[in-house]
Structure formats: C-alpha cells, structure tokens
Short mmCIF file of C-alpha atoms and ligand atoms in Angstrom, two decimals:
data_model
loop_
_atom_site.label_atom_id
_atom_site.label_comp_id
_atom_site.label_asym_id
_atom_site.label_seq_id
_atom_site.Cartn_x
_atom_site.Cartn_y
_atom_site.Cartn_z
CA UNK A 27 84.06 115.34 132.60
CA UNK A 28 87.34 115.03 130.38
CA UNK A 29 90.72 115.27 132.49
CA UNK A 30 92.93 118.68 131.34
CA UNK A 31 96.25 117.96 132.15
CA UNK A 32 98.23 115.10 130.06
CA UNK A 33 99.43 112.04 131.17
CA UNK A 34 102.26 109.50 130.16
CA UNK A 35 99.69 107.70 128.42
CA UNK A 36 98.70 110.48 126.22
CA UNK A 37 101.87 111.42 125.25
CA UNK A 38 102.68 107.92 124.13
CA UNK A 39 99.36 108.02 122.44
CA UNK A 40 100.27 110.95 120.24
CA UNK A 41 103.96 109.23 119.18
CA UNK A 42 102.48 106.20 118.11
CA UNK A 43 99.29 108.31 116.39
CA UNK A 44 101.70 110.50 114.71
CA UNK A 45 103.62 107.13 113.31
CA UNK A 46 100.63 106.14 111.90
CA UNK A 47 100.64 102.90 114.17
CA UNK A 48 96.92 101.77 115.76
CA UNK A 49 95.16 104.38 114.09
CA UNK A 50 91.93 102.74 115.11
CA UNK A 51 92.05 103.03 118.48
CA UNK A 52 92.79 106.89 118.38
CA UNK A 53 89.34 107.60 117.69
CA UNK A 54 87.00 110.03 119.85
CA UNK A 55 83.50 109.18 120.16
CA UNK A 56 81.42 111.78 118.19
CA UNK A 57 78.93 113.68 120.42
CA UNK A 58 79.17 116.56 123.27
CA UNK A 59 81.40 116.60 126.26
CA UNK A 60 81.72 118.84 129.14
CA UNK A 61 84.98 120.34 130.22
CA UNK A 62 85.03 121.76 133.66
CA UNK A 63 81.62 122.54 134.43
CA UNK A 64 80.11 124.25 131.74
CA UNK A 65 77.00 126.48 132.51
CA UNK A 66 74.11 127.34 130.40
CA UNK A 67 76.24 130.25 128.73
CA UNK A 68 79.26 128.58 128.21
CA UNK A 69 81.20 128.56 124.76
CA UNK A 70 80.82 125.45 122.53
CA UNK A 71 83.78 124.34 121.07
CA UNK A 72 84.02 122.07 117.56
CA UNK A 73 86.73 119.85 117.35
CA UNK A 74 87.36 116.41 115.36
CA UNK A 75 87.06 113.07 116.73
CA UNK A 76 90.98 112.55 115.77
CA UNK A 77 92.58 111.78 118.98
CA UNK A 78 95.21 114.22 118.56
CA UNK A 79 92.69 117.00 117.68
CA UNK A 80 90.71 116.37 120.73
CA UNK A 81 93.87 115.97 122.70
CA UNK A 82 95.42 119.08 121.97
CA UNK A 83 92.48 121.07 122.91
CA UNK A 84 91.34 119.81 126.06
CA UNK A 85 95.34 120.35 127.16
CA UNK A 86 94.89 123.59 126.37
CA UNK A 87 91.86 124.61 128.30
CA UNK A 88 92.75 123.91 131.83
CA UNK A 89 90.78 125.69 134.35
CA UNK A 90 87.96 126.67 131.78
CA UNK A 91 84.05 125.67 131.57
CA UNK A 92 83.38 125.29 127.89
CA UNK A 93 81.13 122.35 125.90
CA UNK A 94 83.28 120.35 123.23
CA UNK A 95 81.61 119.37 120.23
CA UNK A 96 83.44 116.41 118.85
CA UNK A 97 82.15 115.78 114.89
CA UNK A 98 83.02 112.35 113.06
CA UNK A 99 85.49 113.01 110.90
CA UNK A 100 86.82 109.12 111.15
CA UNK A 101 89.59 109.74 113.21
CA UNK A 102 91.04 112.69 110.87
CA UNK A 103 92.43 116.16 111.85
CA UNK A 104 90.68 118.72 111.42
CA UNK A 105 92.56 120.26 108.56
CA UNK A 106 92.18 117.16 106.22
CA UNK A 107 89.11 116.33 107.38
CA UNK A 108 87.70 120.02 106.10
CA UNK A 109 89.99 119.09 102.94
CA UNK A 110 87.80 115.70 102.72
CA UNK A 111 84.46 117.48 103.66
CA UNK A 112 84.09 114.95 106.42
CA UNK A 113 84.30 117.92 108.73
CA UNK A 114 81.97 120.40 106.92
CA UNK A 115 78.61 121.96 107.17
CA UNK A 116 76.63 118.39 106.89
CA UNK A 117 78.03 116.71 109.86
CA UNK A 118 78.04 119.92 112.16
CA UNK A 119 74.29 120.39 111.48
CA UNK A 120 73.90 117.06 112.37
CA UNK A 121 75.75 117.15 115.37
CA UNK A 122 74.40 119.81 116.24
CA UNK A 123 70.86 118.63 116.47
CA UNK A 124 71.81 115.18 117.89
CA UNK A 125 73.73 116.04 120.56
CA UNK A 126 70.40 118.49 121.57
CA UNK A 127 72.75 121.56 122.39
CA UNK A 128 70.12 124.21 122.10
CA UNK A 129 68.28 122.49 125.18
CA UNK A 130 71.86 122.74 127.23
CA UNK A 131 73.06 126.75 126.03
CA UNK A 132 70.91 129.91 125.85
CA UNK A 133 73.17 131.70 123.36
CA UNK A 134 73.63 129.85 119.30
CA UNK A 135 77.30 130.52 119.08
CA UNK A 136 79.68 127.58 118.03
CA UNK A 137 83.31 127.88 117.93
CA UNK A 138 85.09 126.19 115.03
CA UNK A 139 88.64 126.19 114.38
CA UNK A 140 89.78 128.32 111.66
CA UNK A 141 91.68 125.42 109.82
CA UNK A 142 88.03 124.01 109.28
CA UNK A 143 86.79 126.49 107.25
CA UNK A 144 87.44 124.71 104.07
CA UNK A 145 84.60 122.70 105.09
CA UNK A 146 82.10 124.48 106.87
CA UNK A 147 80.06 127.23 105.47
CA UNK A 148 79.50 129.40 108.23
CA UNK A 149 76.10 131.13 106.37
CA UNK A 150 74.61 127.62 106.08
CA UNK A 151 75.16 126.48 109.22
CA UNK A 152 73.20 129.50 110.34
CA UNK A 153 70.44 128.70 108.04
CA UNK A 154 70.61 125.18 108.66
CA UNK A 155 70.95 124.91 112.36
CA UNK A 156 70.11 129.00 114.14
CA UNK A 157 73.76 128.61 115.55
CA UNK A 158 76.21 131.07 114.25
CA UNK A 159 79.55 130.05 113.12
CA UNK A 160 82.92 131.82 114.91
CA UNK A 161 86.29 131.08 113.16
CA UNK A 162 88.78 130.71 116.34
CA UNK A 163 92.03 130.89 116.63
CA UNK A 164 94.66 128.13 113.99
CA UNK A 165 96.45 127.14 117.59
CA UNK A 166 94.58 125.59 120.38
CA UNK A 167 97.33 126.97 122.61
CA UNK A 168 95.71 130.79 121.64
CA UNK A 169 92.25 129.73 122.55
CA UNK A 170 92.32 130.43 126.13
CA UNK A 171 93.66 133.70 125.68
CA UNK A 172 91.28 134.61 122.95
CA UNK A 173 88.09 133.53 125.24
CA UNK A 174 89.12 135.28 127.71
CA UNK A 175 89.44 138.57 125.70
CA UNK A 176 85.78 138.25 124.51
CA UNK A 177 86.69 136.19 121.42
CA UNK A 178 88.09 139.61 120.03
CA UNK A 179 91.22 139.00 117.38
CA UNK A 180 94.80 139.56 117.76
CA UNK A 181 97.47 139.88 115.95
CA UNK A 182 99.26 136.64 114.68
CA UNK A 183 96.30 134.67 115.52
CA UNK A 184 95.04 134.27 112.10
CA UNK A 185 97.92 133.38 110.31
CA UNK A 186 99.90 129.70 110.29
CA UNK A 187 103.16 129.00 111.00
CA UNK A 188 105.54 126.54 109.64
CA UNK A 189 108.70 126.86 111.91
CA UNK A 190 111.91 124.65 112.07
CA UNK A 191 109.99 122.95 114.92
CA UNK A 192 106.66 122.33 112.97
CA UNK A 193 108.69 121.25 110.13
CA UNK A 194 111.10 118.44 111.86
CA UNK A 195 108.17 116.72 113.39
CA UNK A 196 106.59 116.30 109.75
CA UNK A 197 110.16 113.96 109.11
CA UNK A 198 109.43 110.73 110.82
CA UNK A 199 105.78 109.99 109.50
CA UNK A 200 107.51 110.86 106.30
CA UNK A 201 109.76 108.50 106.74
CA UNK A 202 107.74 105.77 108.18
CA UNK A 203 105.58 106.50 104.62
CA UNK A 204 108.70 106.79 102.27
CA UNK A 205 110.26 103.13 103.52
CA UNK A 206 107.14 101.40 103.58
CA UNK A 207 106.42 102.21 100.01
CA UNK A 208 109.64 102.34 98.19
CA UNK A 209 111.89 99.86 100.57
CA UNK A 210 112.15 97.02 97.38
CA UNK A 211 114.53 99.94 95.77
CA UNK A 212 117.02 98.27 98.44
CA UNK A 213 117.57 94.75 98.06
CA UNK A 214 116.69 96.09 94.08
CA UNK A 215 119.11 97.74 93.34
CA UNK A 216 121.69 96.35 95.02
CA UNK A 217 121.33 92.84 93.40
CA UNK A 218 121.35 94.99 90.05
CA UNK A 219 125.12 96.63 90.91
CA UNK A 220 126.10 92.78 90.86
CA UNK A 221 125.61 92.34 87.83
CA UNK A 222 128.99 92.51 85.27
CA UNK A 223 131.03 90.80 82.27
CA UNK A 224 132.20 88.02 84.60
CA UNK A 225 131.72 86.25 87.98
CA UNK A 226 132.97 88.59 90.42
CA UNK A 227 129.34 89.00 91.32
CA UNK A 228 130.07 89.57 95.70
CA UNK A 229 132.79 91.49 94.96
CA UNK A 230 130.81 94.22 93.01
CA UNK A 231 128.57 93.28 95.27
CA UNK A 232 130.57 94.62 98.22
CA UNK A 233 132.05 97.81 96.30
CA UNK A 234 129.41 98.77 94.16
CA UNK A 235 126.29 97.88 95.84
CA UNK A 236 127.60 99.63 98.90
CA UNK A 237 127.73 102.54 97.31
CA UNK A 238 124.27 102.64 95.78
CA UNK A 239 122.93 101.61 98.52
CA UNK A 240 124.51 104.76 100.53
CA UNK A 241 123.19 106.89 97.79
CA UNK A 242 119.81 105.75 97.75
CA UNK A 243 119.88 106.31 101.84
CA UNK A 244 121.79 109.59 100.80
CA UNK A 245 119.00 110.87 98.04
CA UNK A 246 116.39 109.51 100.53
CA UNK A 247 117.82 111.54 103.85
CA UNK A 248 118.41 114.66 101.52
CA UNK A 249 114.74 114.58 100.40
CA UNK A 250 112.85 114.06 103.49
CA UNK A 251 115.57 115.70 106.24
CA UNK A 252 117.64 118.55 104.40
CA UNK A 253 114.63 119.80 102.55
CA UNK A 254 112.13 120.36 105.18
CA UNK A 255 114.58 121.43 107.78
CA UNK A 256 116.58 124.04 104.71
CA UNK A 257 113.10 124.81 103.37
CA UNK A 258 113.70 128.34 103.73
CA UNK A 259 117.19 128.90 102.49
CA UNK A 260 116.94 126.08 99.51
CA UNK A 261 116.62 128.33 96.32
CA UNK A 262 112.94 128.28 93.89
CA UNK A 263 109.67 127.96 94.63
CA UNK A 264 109.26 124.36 93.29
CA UNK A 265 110.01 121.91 95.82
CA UNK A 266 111.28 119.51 93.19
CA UNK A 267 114.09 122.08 92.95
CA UNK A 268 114.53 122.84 96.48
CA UNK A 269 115.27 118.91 96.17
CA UNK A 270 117.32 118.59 93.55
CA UNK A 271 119.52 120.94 95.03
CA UNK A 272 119.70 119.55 98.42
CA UNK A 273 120.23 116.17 96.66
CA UNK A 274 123.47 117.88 94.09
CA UNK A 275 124.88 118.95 97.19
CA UNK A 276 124.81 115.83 99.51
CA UNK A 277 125.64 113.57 96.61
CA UNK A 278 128.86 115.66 95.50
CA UNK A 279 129.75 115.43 99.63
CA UNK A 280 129.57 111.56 98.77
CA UNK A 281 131.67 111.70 96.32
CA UNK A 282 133.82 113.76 97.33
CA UNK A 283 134.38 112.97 100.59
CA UNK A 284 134.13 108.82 100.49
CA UNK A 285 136.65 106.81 98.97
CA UNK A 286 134.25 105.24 96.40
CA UNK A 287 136.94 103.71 93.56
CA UNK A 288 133.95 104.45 91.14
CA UNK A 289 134.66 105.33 87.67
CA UNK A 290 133.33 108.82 86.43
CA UNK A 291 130.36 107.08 84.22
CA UNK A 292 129.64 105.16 87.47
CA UNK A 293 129.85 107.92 89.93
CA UNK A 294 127.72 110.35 87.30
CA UNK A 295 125.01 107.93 87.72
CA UNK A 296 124.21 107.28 91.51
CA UNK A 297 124.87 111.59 91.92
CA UNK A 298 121.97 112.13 89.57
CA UNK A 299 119.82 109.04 91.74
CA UNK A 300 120.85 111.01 94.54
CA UNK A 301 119.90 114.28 92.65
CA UNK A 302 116.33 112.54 91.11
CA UNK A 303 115.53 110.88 95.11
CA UNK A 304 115.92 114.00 96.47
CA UNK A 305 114.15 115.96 93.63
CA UNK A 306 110.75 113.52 93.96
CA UNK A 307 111.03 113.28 97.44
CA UNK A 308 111.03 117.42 98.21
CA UNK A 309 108.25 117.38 95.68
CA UNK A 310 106.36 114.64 97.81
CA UNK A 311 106.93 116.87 100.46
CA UNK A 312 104.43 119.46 99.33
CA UNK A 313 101.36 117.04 100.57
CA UNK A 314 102.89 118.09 104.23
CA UNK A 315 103.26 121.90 104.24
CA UNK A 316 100.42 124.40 104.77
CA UNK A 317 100.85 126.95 101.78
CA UNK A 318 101.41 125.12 98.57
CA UNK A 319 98.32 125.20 96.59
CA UNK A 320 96.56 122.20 94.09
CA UNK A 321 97.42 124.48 91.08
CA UNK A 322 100.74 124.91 92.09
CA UNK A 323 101.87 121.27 93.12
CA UNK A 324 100.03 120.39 89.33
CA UNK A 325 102.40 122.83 87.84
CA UNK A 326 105.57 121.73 89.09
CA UNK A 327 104.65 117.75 88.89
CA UNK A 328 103.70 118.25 85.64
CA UNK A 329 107.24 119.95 84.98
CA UNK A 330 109.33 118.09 87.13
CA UNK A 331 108.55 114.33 86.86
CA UNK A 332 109.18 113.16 83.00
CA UNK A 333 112.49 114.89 83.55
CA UNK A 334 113.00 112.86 86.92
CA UNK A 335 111.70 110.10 84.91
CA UNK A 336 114.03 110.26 81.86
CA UNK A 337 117.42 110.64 84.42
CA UNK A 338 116.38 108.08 86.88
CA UNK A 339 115.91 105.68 83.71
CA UNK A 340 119.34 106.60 81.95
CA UNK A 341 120.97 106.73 85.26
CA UNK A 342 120.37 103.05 86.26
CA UNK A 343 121.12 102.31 82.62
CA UNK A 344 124.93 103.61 82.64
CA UNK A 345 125.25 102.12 86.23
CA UNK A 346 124.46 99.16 85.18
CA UNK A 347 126.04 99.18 81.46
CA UNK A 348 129.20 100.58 83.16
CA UNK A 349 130.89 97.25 84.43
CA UNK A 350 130.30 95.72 80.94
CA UNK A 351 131.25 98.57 78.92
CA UNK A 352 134.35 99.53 80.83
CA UNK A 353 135.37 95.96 80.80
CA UNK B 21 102.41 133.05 104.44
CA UNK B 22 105.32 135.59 104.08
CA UNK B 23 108.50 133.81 104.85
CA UNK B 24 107.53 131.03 102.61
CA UNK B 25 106.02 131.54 99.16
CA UNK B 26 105.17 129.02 96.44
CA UNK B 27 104.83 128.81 92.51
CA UNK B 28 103.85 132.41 91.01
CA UNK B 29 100.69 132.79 89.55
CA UNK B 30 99.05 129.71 89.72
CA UNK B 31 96.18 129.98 92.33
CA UNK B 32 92.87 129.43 90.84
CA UNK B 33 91.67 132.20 93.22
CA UNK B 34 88.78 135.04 91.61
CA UNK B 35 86.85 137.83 93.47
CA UNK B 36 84.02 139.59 91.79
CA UNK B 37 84.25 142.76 93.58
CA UNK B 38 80.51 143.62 91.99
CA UNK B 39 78.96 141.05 94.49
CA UNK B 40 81.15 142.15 97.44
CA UNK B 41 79.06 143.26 100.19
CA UNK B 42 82.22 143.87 102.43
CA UNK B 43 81.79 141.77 105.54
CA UNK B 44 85.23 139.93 105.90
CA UNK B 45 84.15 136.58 106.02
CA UNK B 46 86.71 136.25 103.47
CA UNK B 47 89.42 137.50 105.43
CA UNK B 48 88.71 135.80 109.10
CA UNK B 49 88.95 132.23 107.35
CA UNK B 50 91.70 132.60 105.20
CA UNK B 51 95.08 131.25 106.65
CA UNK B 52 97.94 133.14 104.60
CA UNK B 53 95.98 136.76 104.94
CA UNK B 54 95.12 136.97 100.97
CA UNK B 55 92.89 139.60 101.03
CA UNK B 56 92.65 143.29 102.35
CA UNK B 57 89.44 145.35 102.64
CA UNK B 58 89.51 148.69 101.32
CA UNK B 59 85.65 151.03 101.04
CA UNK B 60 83.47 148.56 101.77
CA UNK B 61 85.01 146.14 99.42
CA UNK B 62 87.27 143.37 100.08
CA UNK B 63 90.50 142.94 97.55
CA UNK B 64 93.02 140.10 96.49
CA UNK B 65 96.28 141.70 97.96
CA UNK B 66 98.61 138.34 97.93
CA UNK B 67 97.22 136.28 95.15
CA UNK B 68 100.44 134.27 95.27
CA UNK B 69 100.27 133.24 98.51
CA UNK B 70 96.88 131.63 98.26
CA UNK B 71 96.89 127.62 98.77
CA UNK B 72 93.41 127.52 97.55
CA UNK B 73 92.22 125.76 101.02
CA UNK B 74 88.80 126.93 99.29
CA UNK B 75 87.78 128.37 102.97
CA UNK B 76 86.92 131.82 101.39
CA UNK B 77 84.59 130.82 98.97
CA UNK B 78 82.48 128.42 101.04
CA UNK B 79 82.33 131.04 103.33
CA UNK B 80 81.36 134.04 101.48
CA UNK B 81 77.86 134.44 102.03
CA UNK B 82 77.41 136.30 98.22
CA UNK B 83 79.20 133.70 96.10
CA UNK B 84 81.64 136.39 95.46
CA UNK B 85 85.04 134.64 95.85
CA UNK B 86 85.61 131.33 94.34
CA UNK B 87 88.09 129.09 94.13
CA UNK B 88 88.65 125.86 91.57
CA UNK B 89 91.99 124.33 91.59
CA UNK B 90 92.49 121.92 88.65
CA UNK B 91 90.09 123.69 86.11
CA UNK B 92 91.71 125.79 83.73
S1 LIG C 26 83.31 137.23 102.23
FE1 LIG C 26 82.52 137.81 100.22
S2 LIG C 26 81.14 139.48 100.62
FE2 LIG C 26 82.35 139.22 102.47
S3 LIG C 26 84.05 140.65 102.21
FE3 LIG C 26 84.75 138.72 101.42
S4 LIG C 26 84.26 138.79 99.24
FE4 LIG C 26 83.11 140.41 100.20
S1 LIG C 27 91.50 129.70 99.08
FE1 LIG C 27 92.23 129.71 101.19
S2 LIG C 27 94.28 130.61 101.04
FE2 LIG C 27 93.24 131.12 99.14
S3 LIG C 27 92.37 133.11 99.53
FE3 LIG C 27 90.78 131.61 100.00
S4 LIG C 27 90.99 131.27 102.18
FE4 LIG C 27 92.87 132.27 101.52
#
C-alpha cells in the first residue's frame, strides 16, 4: 500500500530534489507496488524509481486500484532516463519477470509513459516479455481521466507543453548549476578591475569592480531569468540569440539607467560580457527545454561559441587595458 | 511543438515510406506530433519540429523511421 494524498514531507522532498540537494535519498526501490487494492485485472503502471517520478503519479491516482511498476533508472526521471537507456526495453523485461507480474494480472498490458518511449521499444518488449506496450498520457495529472475512458486518446494528451509555469520552475536548478560552476568569475574578475597605472587599487576597486560585478550578475540574471521566462517573444530560433538579445537589452538598461562614471571603451566592454553571459547562458538553456533537437543545439554551438569566445576575450582585454591606456 | 519552434532544417529525422506498414506507432510516441498518416502510410508533416527524442524509430516495428543526430 503507497499513501495518495501528499504530505508536508513530500513537498519538501520535491524542493530539495529539484535543487539537486540529497539526491541519494530520493530513490524508489525498484520492484512492484500496489496502489489501492489492485485486482487481478487491474492496469500496470511503469514509472521510474526517481522520487519525483514516483511521486507525481501516485498523487495523481487517488481513489484508483492500479499496480506500479517502478524500473531502476538510478534515481532519474523518466525522460532522461529513456534519453540514457536506463529506462528502456532491457530493464522493463527484467522487471517484468522479477517482480513475477504475470502470476498477479490475467491481461499482458503495461502502461508506460509516453516520455519513455525513447527508450523502450514497444515491439520488443512484446517479443521479449508477452506484455504489450501502451504509450499513456505525457502528464500524470491526465492519467486518471484517460483510464477511466478505456485508455482511448484525447486531444492535447499527446503533445508537451512548455508554459510560463513549466518554464520558471526550470530557473532555480539552473541557477543552483550556473553558480556552482562558474562562481570564481566573481572574486575573478573583480580583483582584475583593480588593476591600473598606479596604486589606487580599492578605489577602482570600489567603482570599477562594482560595476563588473553587477554586470556579470546582470548577464547571468538575463541568461537564466529573462530568457526562459521571454522565450516566446525573444526573436530567432537559436537560443544563443534569444540571449544575446535579452543580454543587449538589460546591459544598455545598466548603462543607461546607473550612474556608472565609466568611460565609453570601459562601458563597451562589460555590455558585450553582459551580451556574451547572456548569449552562452540562453544557449545552456537548451539542455532544459523539451523541443530543441541534438542536431540543432550542434548547429548553433558550433556557430555561436568562437564568436562568444573571441568578444568575451577582447572584452576583458579593453576592460582591463582601459585604466592604463586612458591614463 | 507549435508555439515554440527551433533551428530549421536540422533534424536528422528519415521515413522510408516503402517499409511503412501504417500502424501509428510512430505517431502515438512522438511528443511534438511530427507525423500525419495519410492511405495507409504515415508522412513527415513537421520535420522542423522534431527534437529527435529517437522514440519513433525504436518504436517502429518495420525499421522504417530512423533517427541519428550527430551523423551527417
Ligand atoms: S511506426 Fe513505422 S510502420 Fe508504423 S506508421 Fe509509423 S512509419 Fe509506418
Ligand atoms: S524523433 Fe521524437 S520528435 Fe522526432 S519525429 Fe521521432 S518521435 Fe517525434
């Protein structure tokens, strides 16, 4: 038995699962579980031993008698998991057999989420195991309905989504990712605007290093908020674009808008750092979203980063020439 | 997807319509509704909007879809 309703607990599960804290303990033992009481012709449902996975399906089922097939997938989602292959054909089989479902159900139906496609093969499985494979619906909150309409399709069901909502609740693990890897920029960069023709070290310090600072937080903010919440309305295809120009337009509003006392050499350079963060950051952003495609995230990286590259390098150079040219 | 749509003419995405034996597998695991199904045969309708998940060709029991990103 496996509660349906969600407590505190849970909820505080999923925040910390989602920022990538404790990972280990969010794992779901593989095997079969019973939800409700599930009879002899109940439907079996596949999920992946990723605590969110499993979480967000047995909310959604309250009230209903179905089996839950939970595979190993190492405490990965579903969708990455069929990416990986860890959910795939292989395990199910397995699972399959070990768990001894055909001694607990008459029928040799298995429900697996459409998202896992990528990894299962529905036409082996058959030939592997004598259970047939049913794609259900992408959202676990449209599985009740589509059980109870005889698994029959409807409209919608079949198709992801990547709303406002669905895309603001990608930003924080982004974030969380972003500062753990590229936090030595910071204290970097900063110490770097310090340096000049003479000893006023703290006092460029205090004007200039401020400012880079702000535009590294700026180009940073701009790639990771203003792109995936303007996805839509940011012009191109390529997300490095989509970034760049999220990244012109919040570094102009920094210079326009603060009282920097930068030079025009000076404030050229930390716009296009704001422009390049912004640019590499949308483009990092395409590892998130659920319709860019290998091929296409190739073609734009291979595009996009020597000329990020080349203007982050000759960027930092005039910032930090500018103090001993200008002197 | 329709609202959002990503680099043009990229996806790695091929259908031998020869092989096609018309059973939609194709279509009831693919996320961004790529392909339609016209006499008995299924077609690429939104090559574009492919993300080459690979979910077709896996599950098309004829081998007649596949799908390679990073060759070619
Ligand atoms: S899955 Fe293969 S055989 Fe079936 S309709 Fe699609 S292309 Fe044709
Ligand atoms: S690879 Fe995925 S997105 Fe592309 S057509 Fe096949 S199922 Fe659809």
């Amino acid at each position: 038995m496996v509660a349906t309703s969600r407590s505190v607990y849970d909820w505080a599960g999923a925040a910390a699962a989602r920022l990538g804290l404790n990972r280990d303990s969010y794992l779901v033992a593989p095997g079969l579980y019973a939800i409700g009481a599930p009879d002899r012709a109940a439907p079996v449902l596949v999920t992946a031993n990723y605590k969110l996975s499993f979480d967000t399906l047995r909310f959604a089922l309250p009230g209903l008698n179905v089996w839950l097939l939970v595979l190993d997938t190492c405490g990965i989602n579903v969708w990455c998991a069929a990416g990986k292959g860890t959910f795939g054909t292989e395990e199910l089989v397995h699972r399959v057999k070990a768990s001894g479902l055909e001694k607990l159900v008459d029928h040799r139906r298995l429900v697996v989420p459409q998202l896992g496609a990528t990894g299962v093969s529905a036409h082996q499985v058959k030939k592997q195991s004598g259970f047939s494979v049913q794609y259900g619906p992408i959202r676990a909150s449209d599985i009740s309905t589509w059980l109870d309409n005889g698994a029959r399709e409807f409209e919608g069901m079949r198709d992801v989504t990547f709303t406002l909502k669905e895309r603001s609740e990608l930003i924080p693990v982004e974030f969380h990712l972003v500062l753990k890897s590229m936090w030595w920029l910071f204290p970097l960069l900063f110490l770097l605007s310090g340096i000049g023709p003479d000893l006023a070290f703290t006092s460029r310090l205090m004007s200039r290093g401020v400012w880079m600072v702000s535009a590294l937080l700026i180009g940073i903010g701009s790639g990771l908020i203003l792109v995936p919440l303007l996805l839509p309305w940011l012009p191109g295809r390529s997300f490095a674009l989509k970034g760049a120009i999220a990244g012109l337009l919040s570094g102009l509003l920094l210079l326009f808008w603060a009282e920097t006392g930068l030079n025009l050499l000076e404030s050229g350079a930390l716009l296009a750092l704001v422009v390049v963060m912004s640019s590499y950051l949308g483009m990092n952003f395409t590892g998130s979203t659920p319709y860019t495609s290998p091929s296409g995230v190739e073609w734009e990286m291979r595009r996009a980063i020597p000329v990020q590259f080349c203007l982050s390098i000759g960027a930092l150079l005039i910032w930090v020439g500018a103090p001993l040219v200008l002197s | 997807m329709k609202e959002f749509r990503y680099i043009h003419g990229v996806s790695s995405l091929c259908l031998d319509q020869s092989l096609c034996i018309g059973c939609k597998m194709c279509s009831r695991v693919c996320p961004q509704a790529v392909f339609s199904h016209q006499g008995g045969k299924a077609a690429i309708q939104d090559h574009d909007g492919c993300m080459e998940c690979g979910a077709c060709g896996v599950n098309c029991p004829v081998g007649a879809v596949s799908v390679n990103p990073g060759v070619g």
